[in-house]
């Protein structure tokens, strides 16, 4: 494989689409409120968000390889790491330096935006950096934090941060938009942990699936999915979001079908895998549709 492509694939670019969706949703909210946005600030924020996402993916890959988790985890399109380190396509040291380099890029972009837009950006920027640094080795040892941390990173940290950069303040509209990925992304990581239960337990991870039966976790999954759609509906009712953002409900039938499939197949991993993919489609399509509704409104 071409050396440059190895570095691209190590970031797991197929997952970084999620960062793009979250930033666009926040940008749509800012555009709806102000009627215009600064495209330079948007580009910088997008670069910072994608770099942050790449950093957490790479550092997680490094830690999983060093702990031996990669050799115990069944590989699926949605879990099990990039596979680059176990295949010896990149050295662990190179991966560590790469992860730290992308983290430094994130910090530098963040510091410039703090200088340009105000210190209040640190209110979400510092927690976001801490989530990246602490996630694999510390947060995964706490079931509640492990559940909520991904959603907090992509929701309140990324969405509120983007909105602040573009608007210069925080408000309830930004908070409402941030709660949609808060529920969705926490759910994404919860569902993607199903194939990894035994491997995660073996290396000391303590997320909900290592402590509670899979069937009970499917009900948590269902509640979180419902929570994301409920936030959207209530936000429109309260006029925090425009009516056109209800276009995001187009994905609701697929979400219902996915919940049903997850509950039915939660203990049969090969049969569960297609629903991991459908869950990704639900999340990305909803976020992109909400962003579209905001920009058009």
Short mmCIF file of C-alpha atoms in Angstrom, two decimals:
data_model
loop_
_atom_site.label_atom_id
_atom_site.label_comp_id
_atom_site.label_asym_id
_atom_site.label_seq_id
_atom_site.Cartn_x
_atom_site.Cartn_y
_atom_site.Cartn_z
CA UNK A 1 0.00 0.00 0.00
CA UNK A 2 1.18 3.54 -0.79
CA UNK A 3 2.74 5.12 2.30
CA UNK A 4 0.56 8.22 2.16
CA UNK A 5 -2.58 6.08 1.90
CA UNK A 6 -1.56 4.20 5.03
CA UNK A 7 -1.57 7.48 6.95
CA UNK A 8 -4.96 8.38 5.48
CA UNK A 9 -6.51 5.04 6.41
CA UNK A 10 -5.03 5.14 9.91
CA UNK A 11 -7.29 8.14 10.64
CA UNK A 12 -10.32 5.95 9.71
CA UNK A 13 -11.66 8.60 7.28
CA UNK A 14 -15.00 6.84 6.82
CA UNK A 15 -15.82 7.76 10.43
CA UNK A 16 -14.64 11.37 10.15
CA UNK A 17 -17.74 12.04 8.03
CA UNK A 18 -19.49 12.27 11.40
CA UNK A 19 -17.43 15.33 12.33
CA UNK A 20 -18.36 16.95 9.02
CA UNK A 21 -22.06 16.34 9.74
CA UNK A 22 -21.83 17.82 13.25
CA UNK A 23 -19.98 20.94 12.08
CA UNK A 24 -22.45 21.48 9.23
CA UNK A 25 -25.41 21.15 11.61
CA UNK A 26 -23.88 23.82 13.86
CA UNK A 27 -23.04 26.01 10.85
CA UNK A 28 -26.61 25.65 9.62
CA UNK A 29 -27.91 26.83 12.99
CA UNK A 30 -25.60 29.85 12.90
CA UNK A 31 -26.64 30.65 9.33
CA UNK A 32 -30.33 30.38 10.23
CA UNK A 33 -29.88 32.82 13.12
CA UNK A 34 -27.56 35.35 11.43
CA UNK A 35 -28.26 35.02 7.71
CA UNK A 36 -24.55 34.67 6.94
CA UNK A 37 -21.43 32.92 8.23
CA UNK A 38 -17.70 33.53 7.93
CA UNK A 39 -16.44 30.84 5.55
CA UNK A 40 -12.83 31.19 6.74
CA UNK A 41 -13.88 30.50 10.32
CA UNK A 42 -16.04 27.62 9.11
CA UNK A 43 -13.11 26.09 7.19
CA UNK A 44 -10.81 26.41 10.22
CA UNK A 45 -13.42 24.91 12.53
CA UNK A 46 -14.00 22.03 10.12
CA UNK A 47 -10.25 21.37 9.92
CA UNK A 48 -9.96 21.45 13.71
CA UNK A 49 -12.91 19.09 14.17
CA UNK A 50 -11.60 16.61 11.60
CA UNK A 51 -8.12 16.75 13.11
CA UNK A 52 -9.55 16.14 16.59
CA UNK A 53 -11.52 13.16 15.34
CA UNK A 54 -8.47 11.78 13.54
CA UNK A 55 -6.40 12.20 16.70
CA UNK A 56 -8.76 10.25 18.93
CA UNK A 57 -9.00 7.48 16.29
CA UNK A 58 -5.21 7.19 15.94
CA UNK A 59 -4.44 7.37 19.66
CA UNK A 60 -7.16 4.80 20.36
CA UNK A 61 -5.62 2.54 17.70
CA UNK A 62 -2.21 2.92 19.32
CA UNK A 63 -3.49 2.15 22.83
CA UNK A 64 -5.52 -0.84 21.66
CA UNK A 65 -2.49 -2.29 19.90
CA UNK A 66 -0.19 -1.79 22.89
CA UNK A 67 -2.72 -3.34 25.28
CA UNK A 68 -3.14 -6.40 23.06
CA UNK A 69 -6.80 -5.64 22.45
CA UNK A 70 -6.36 -5.59 18.66
CA UNK A 71 -5.30 -9.24 18.67
CA UNK A 72 -8.42 -10.28 20.59
CA UNK A 73 -11.07 -8.16 18.87
CA UNK A 74 -13.11 -9.55 15.98
CA UNK A 75 -12.74 -7.14 13.06
CA UNK A 76 -15.94 -5.64 11.65
CA UNK A 77 -16.49 -2.60 9.41
CA UNK A 78 -17.53 -0.65 12.52
CA UNK A 79 -15.23 -1.90 15.27
CA UNK A 80 -11.88 -3.53 15.87
CA UNK A 81 -9.62 -0.66 14.84
CA UNK A 82 -8.04 0.22 11.50
CA UNK A 83 -6.02 -3.02 11.33
CA UNK A 84 -2.93 -1.09 10.21
CA UNK A 85 -0.80 -1.70 13.31
CA UNK A 86 -1.48 -5.47 13.59
CA UNK A 87 -0.57 -5.79 9.88
CA UNK A 88 2.74 -4.00 10.58
CA UNK A 89 1.97 -1.35 7.96
CA UNK A 90 2.91 1.34 10.49
CA UNK A 91 5.03 1.14 13.63
CA UNK A 92 3.39 1.85 17.00
CA UNK A 93 5.80 4.75 17.55
CA UNK A 94 4.83 6.30 14.21
CA UNK A 95 1.15 5.94 15.13
CA UNK A 96 1.75 7.61 18.50
CA UNK A 97 3.59 10.53 16.90
CA UNK A 98 0.91 10.80 14.23
CA UNK A 99 -1.83 10.91 16.84
CA UNK A 100 0.02 13.55 18.84
CA UNK A 101 0.68 15.59 15.67
CA UNK A 102 -3.01 15.69 14.78
CA UNK A 103 -3.79 16.64 18.38
CA UNK A 104 -1.27 19.51 18.17
CA UNK A 105 -2.91 20.69 14.93
CA UNK A 106 -6.26 20.69 16.74
CA UNK A 107 -4.86 22.69 19.66
CA UNK A 108 -3.16 25.24 17.40
CA UNK A 109 -6.34 25.83 15.39
CA UNK A 110 -8.28 26.08 18.64
CA UNK A 111 -5.88 28.62 20.12
CA UNK A 112 -6.09 30.78 17.02
CA UNK A 113 -9.88 30.70 17.16
CA UNK A 114 -9.79 31.58 20.87
CA UNK A 115 -7.60 34.56 19.98
CA UNK A 116 -9.90 35.57 17.10
CA UNK A 117 -13.29 34.91 18.70
CA UNK A 118 -12.91 34.98 22.47
CA UNK A 119 -11.86 33.02 25.53
CA UNK A 120 -15.36 31.58 25.97
CA UNK A 121 -14.48 29.03 23.30
CA UNK A 122 -12.29 27.38 25.95
CA UNK A 123 -15.45 26.35 27.82
CA UNK A 124 -15.97 23.61 25.24
CA UNK A 125 -12.43 23.44 23.82
CA UNK A 126 -10.68 22.31 26.99
CA UNK A 127 -13.22 19.52 27.76
CA UNK A 128 -12.93 18.42 24.12
CA UNK A 129 -9.15 18.06 24.36
CA UNK A 130 -9.45 16.22 27.67
CA UNK A 131 -11.89 13.75 26.09
CA UNK A 132 -9.34 12.98 23.37
CA UNK A 133 -6.42 12.54 25.76
CA UNK A 134 -8.23 10.60 28.48
CA UNK A 135 -10.68 8.48 26.50
CA UNK A 136 -8.89 5.17 25.89
CA UNK A 137 -6.88 4.78 29.08
CA UNK A 138 -9.23 6.36 31.63
CA UNK A 139 -12.75 7.09 30.39
CA UNK A 140 -13.25 3.51 29.16
CA UNK A 141 -12.84 2.40 32.79
CA UNK A 142 -16.05 4.19 33.83
CA UNK A 143 -19.32 2.80 32.41
CA UNK A 144 -21.24 6.08 32.58
CA UNK A 145 -18.39 8.21 31.21
CA UNK A 146 -17.70 5.66 28.48
CA UNK A 147 -21.34 5.90 27.40
CA UNK A 148 -21.57 9.70 27.45
CA UNK A 149 -18.08 10.84 26.44
CA UNK A 150 -18.43 10.30 22.67
CA UNK A 151 -21.73 12.17 22.60
CA UNK A 152 -20.33 15.00 24.69
CA UNK A 153 -17.37 15.31 22.35
CA UNK A 154 -19.38 15.47 19.13
CA UNK A 155 -22.41 17.21 20.62
CA UNK A 156 -21.80 19.98 23.17
CA UNK A 157 -18.05 20.30 22.47
CA UNK A 158 -18.03 20.21 18.66
CA UNK A 159 -21.44 21.71 17.89
CA UNK A 160 -21.36 24.43 20.54
CA UNK A 161 -17.75 25.24 19.65
CA UNK A 162 -18.57 25.62 15.97
CA UNK A 163 -21.60 27.76 16.71
CA UNK A 164 -19.61 30.02 19.02
CA UNK A 165 -16.87 30.53 16.43
CA UNK A 166 -19.46 31.53 13.82
CA UNK A 167 -21.83 33.51 16.06
CA UNK A 168 -19.66 34.79 18.89
CA UNK A 169 -21.98 33.51 21.62
CA UNK A 170 -23.85 30.44 22.86
CA UNK A 171 -27.64 30.18 22.92
CA UNK A 172 -30.49 27.69 23.28
CA UNK A 173 -30.61 26.99 19.55
CA UNK A 174 -26.99 25.83 19.64
CA UNK A 175 -27.70 23.75 22.75
CA UNK A 176 -30.71 22.12 21.08
CA UNK A 177 -28.69 21.17 18.00
CA UNK A 178 -25.85 19.84 20.16
CA UNK A 179 -28.17 17.46 22.01
CA UNK A 180 -29.01 15.56 18.81
CA UNK A 181 -25.47 14.21 18.31
CA UNK A 182 -25.11 13.89 22.08
CA UNK A 183 -27.71 11.10 22.01
CA UNK A 184 -26.79 9.73 18.58
CA UNK A 185 -23.02 9.44 19.02
CA UNK A 186 -23.20 7.99 22.52
CA UNK A 187 -25.49 5.41 20.96
CA UNK A 188 -23.11 4.82 18.05
CA UNK A 189 -20.28 3.80 20.37
CA UNK A 190 -22.63 1.73 22.53
CA UNK A 191 -23.82 -0.33 19.58
CA UNK A 192 -20.35 -0.68 18.06
CA UNK A 193 -19.11 -2.21 21.33
CA UNK A 194 -21.36 -5.27 20.99
CA UNK A 195 -18.83 -7.32 18.96
CA UNK A 196 -16.01 -6.42 21.37
CA UNK A 197 -17.49 -7.39 24.73
CA UNK A 198 -15.16 -10.24 25.68
CA UNK A 199 -12.02 -8.55 24.35
CA UNK A 200 -12.82 -5.30 26.14
CA UNK A 201 -13.49 -7.17 29.38
CA UNK A 202 -10.13 -8.96 29.06
CA UNK A 203 -8.13 -5.70 28.97
CA UNK A 204 -10.04 -4.04 31.79
CA UNK A 205 -12.51 -1.84 29.95
CA UNK A 206 -15.68 -1.26 31.96
CA UNK A 207 -18.37 -0.02 29.63
CA UNK A 208 -22.02 -0.97 30.09
CA UNK A 209 -21.81 -4.06 27.88
CA UNK A 210 -19.13 -5.60 30.09
CA UNK A 211 -21.39 -5.22 33.14
CA UNK A 212 -24.98 -5.52 31.89
CA UNK A 213 -26.57 -8.16 29.65
CA UNK A 214 -26.73 -7.28 25.94
CA UNK A 215 -30.53 -7.35 25.90
CA UNK A 216 -30.71 -4.64 28.59
CA UNK A 217 -28.24 -2.53 26.62
CA UNK A 218 -30.52 -2.68 23.59
CA UNK A 219 -33.18 -0.88 25.62
CA UNK A 220 -30.65 1.84 26.48
CA UNK A 221 -29.89 2.03 22.76
CA UNK A 222 -33.59 2.43 21.95
CA UNK A 223 -34.04 5.18 24.56
CA UNK A 224 -31.06 7.14 23.22
CA UNK A 225 -32.30 6.93 19.62
CA UNK A 226 -35.73 8.10 20.74
CA UNK A 227 -34.09 10.90 22.73
CA UNK A 228 -32.37 12.31 19.64
CA UNK A 229 -35.61 12.48 17.65
CA UNK A 230 -37.52 13.82 20.65
CA UNK A 231 -35.00 16.66 21.04
CA UNK A 232 -35.57 17.60 17.40
CA UNK A 233 -39.38 17.59 17.72
CA UNK A 234 -39.44 19.49 21.04
CA UNK A 235 -36.92 22.05 19.75
CA UNK A 236 -39.15 22.80 16.76
CA UNK A 237 -42.20 23.03 19.05
CA UNK A 238 -40.34 25.52 21.26
CA UNK A 239 -39.26 27.47 18.14
CA UNK A 240 -35.60 26.88 18.90
CA UNK A 241 -35.30 25.30 15.46
CA UNK A 242 -37.22 26.00 12.25
CA UNK A 243 -40.02 23.68 11.11
CA UNK A 244 -38.02 22.57 8.09
CA UNK A 245 -35.52 20.76 10.32
CA UNK A 246 -38.27 18.16 10.82
CA UNK A 247 -37.01 16.80 7.50
CA UNK A 248 -34.63 14.92 9.79
CA UNK A 249 -37.57 12.68 10.72
CA UNK A 250 -37.28 11.07 7.28
CA UNK A 251 -34.81 8.64 8.87
CA UNK A 252 -37.22 7.70 11.68
CA UNK A 253 -38.67 4.58 9.96
CA UNK A 254 -35.16 3.22 9.41
CA UNK A 255 -34.35 4.02 13.04
CA UNK A 256 -37.39 2.04 14.23
CA UNK A 257 -36.44 -0.91 12.01
CA UNK A 258 -32.86 -0.74 13.30
CA UNK A 259 -34.00 -0.75 16.93
CA UNK A 260 -36.14 -3.82 16.24
CA UNK A 261 -33.24 -5.60 14.53
CA UNK A 262 -30.80 -4.75 17.32
CA UNK A 263 -33.15 -6.07 20.01
CA UNK A 264 -33.80 -9.25 18.03
CA UNK A 265 -30.15 -9.98 17.14
CA UNK A 266 -28.23 -8.56 20.10
CA UNK A 267 -26.71 -11.94 21.00
CA UNK A 268 -26.00 -13.04 17.41
CA UNK A 269 -23.12 -10.84 16.28
CA UNK A 270 -23.03 -11.89 12.59
CA UNK A 271 -26.75 -11.06 12.29
CA UNK A 272 -26.26 -7.83 14.25
CA UNK A 273 -23.53 -6.41 11.97
CA UNK A 274 -25.92 -5.12 9.24
CA UNK A 275 -27.77 -3.11 11.89
CA UNK A 276 -24.53 -1.42 12.92
CA UNK A 277 -24.39 -0.13 9.36
CA UNK A 278 -28.03 0.95 9.39
CA UNK A 279 -27.41 2.80 12.66
CA UNK A 280 -24.63 4.80 10.97
CA UNK A 281 -27.00 5.67 8.11
CA UNK A 282 -29.66 6.85 10.59
CA UNK A 283 -27.22 9.10 12.42
CA UNK A 284 -25.51 10.66 9.39
CA UNK A 285 -28.68 11.11 7.35
CA UNK A 286 -30.50 12.77 10.26
CA UNK A 287 -27.66 15.19 10.96
CA UNK A 288 -27.18 16.11 7.30
CA UNK A 289 -30.93 16.58 6.85
CA UNK A 290 -31.16 18.79 9.94
CA UNK A 291 -28.24 20.84 8.57
CA UNK A 292 -30.02 21.11 5.23
CA UNK A 293 -33.23 22.23 6.91
CA UNK A 294 -31.33 24.92 8.80
CA UNK A 295 -29.50 26.27 5.76
CA UNK A 296 -32.63 26.35 3.61
CA UNK A 297 -34.65 28.01 6.38
#
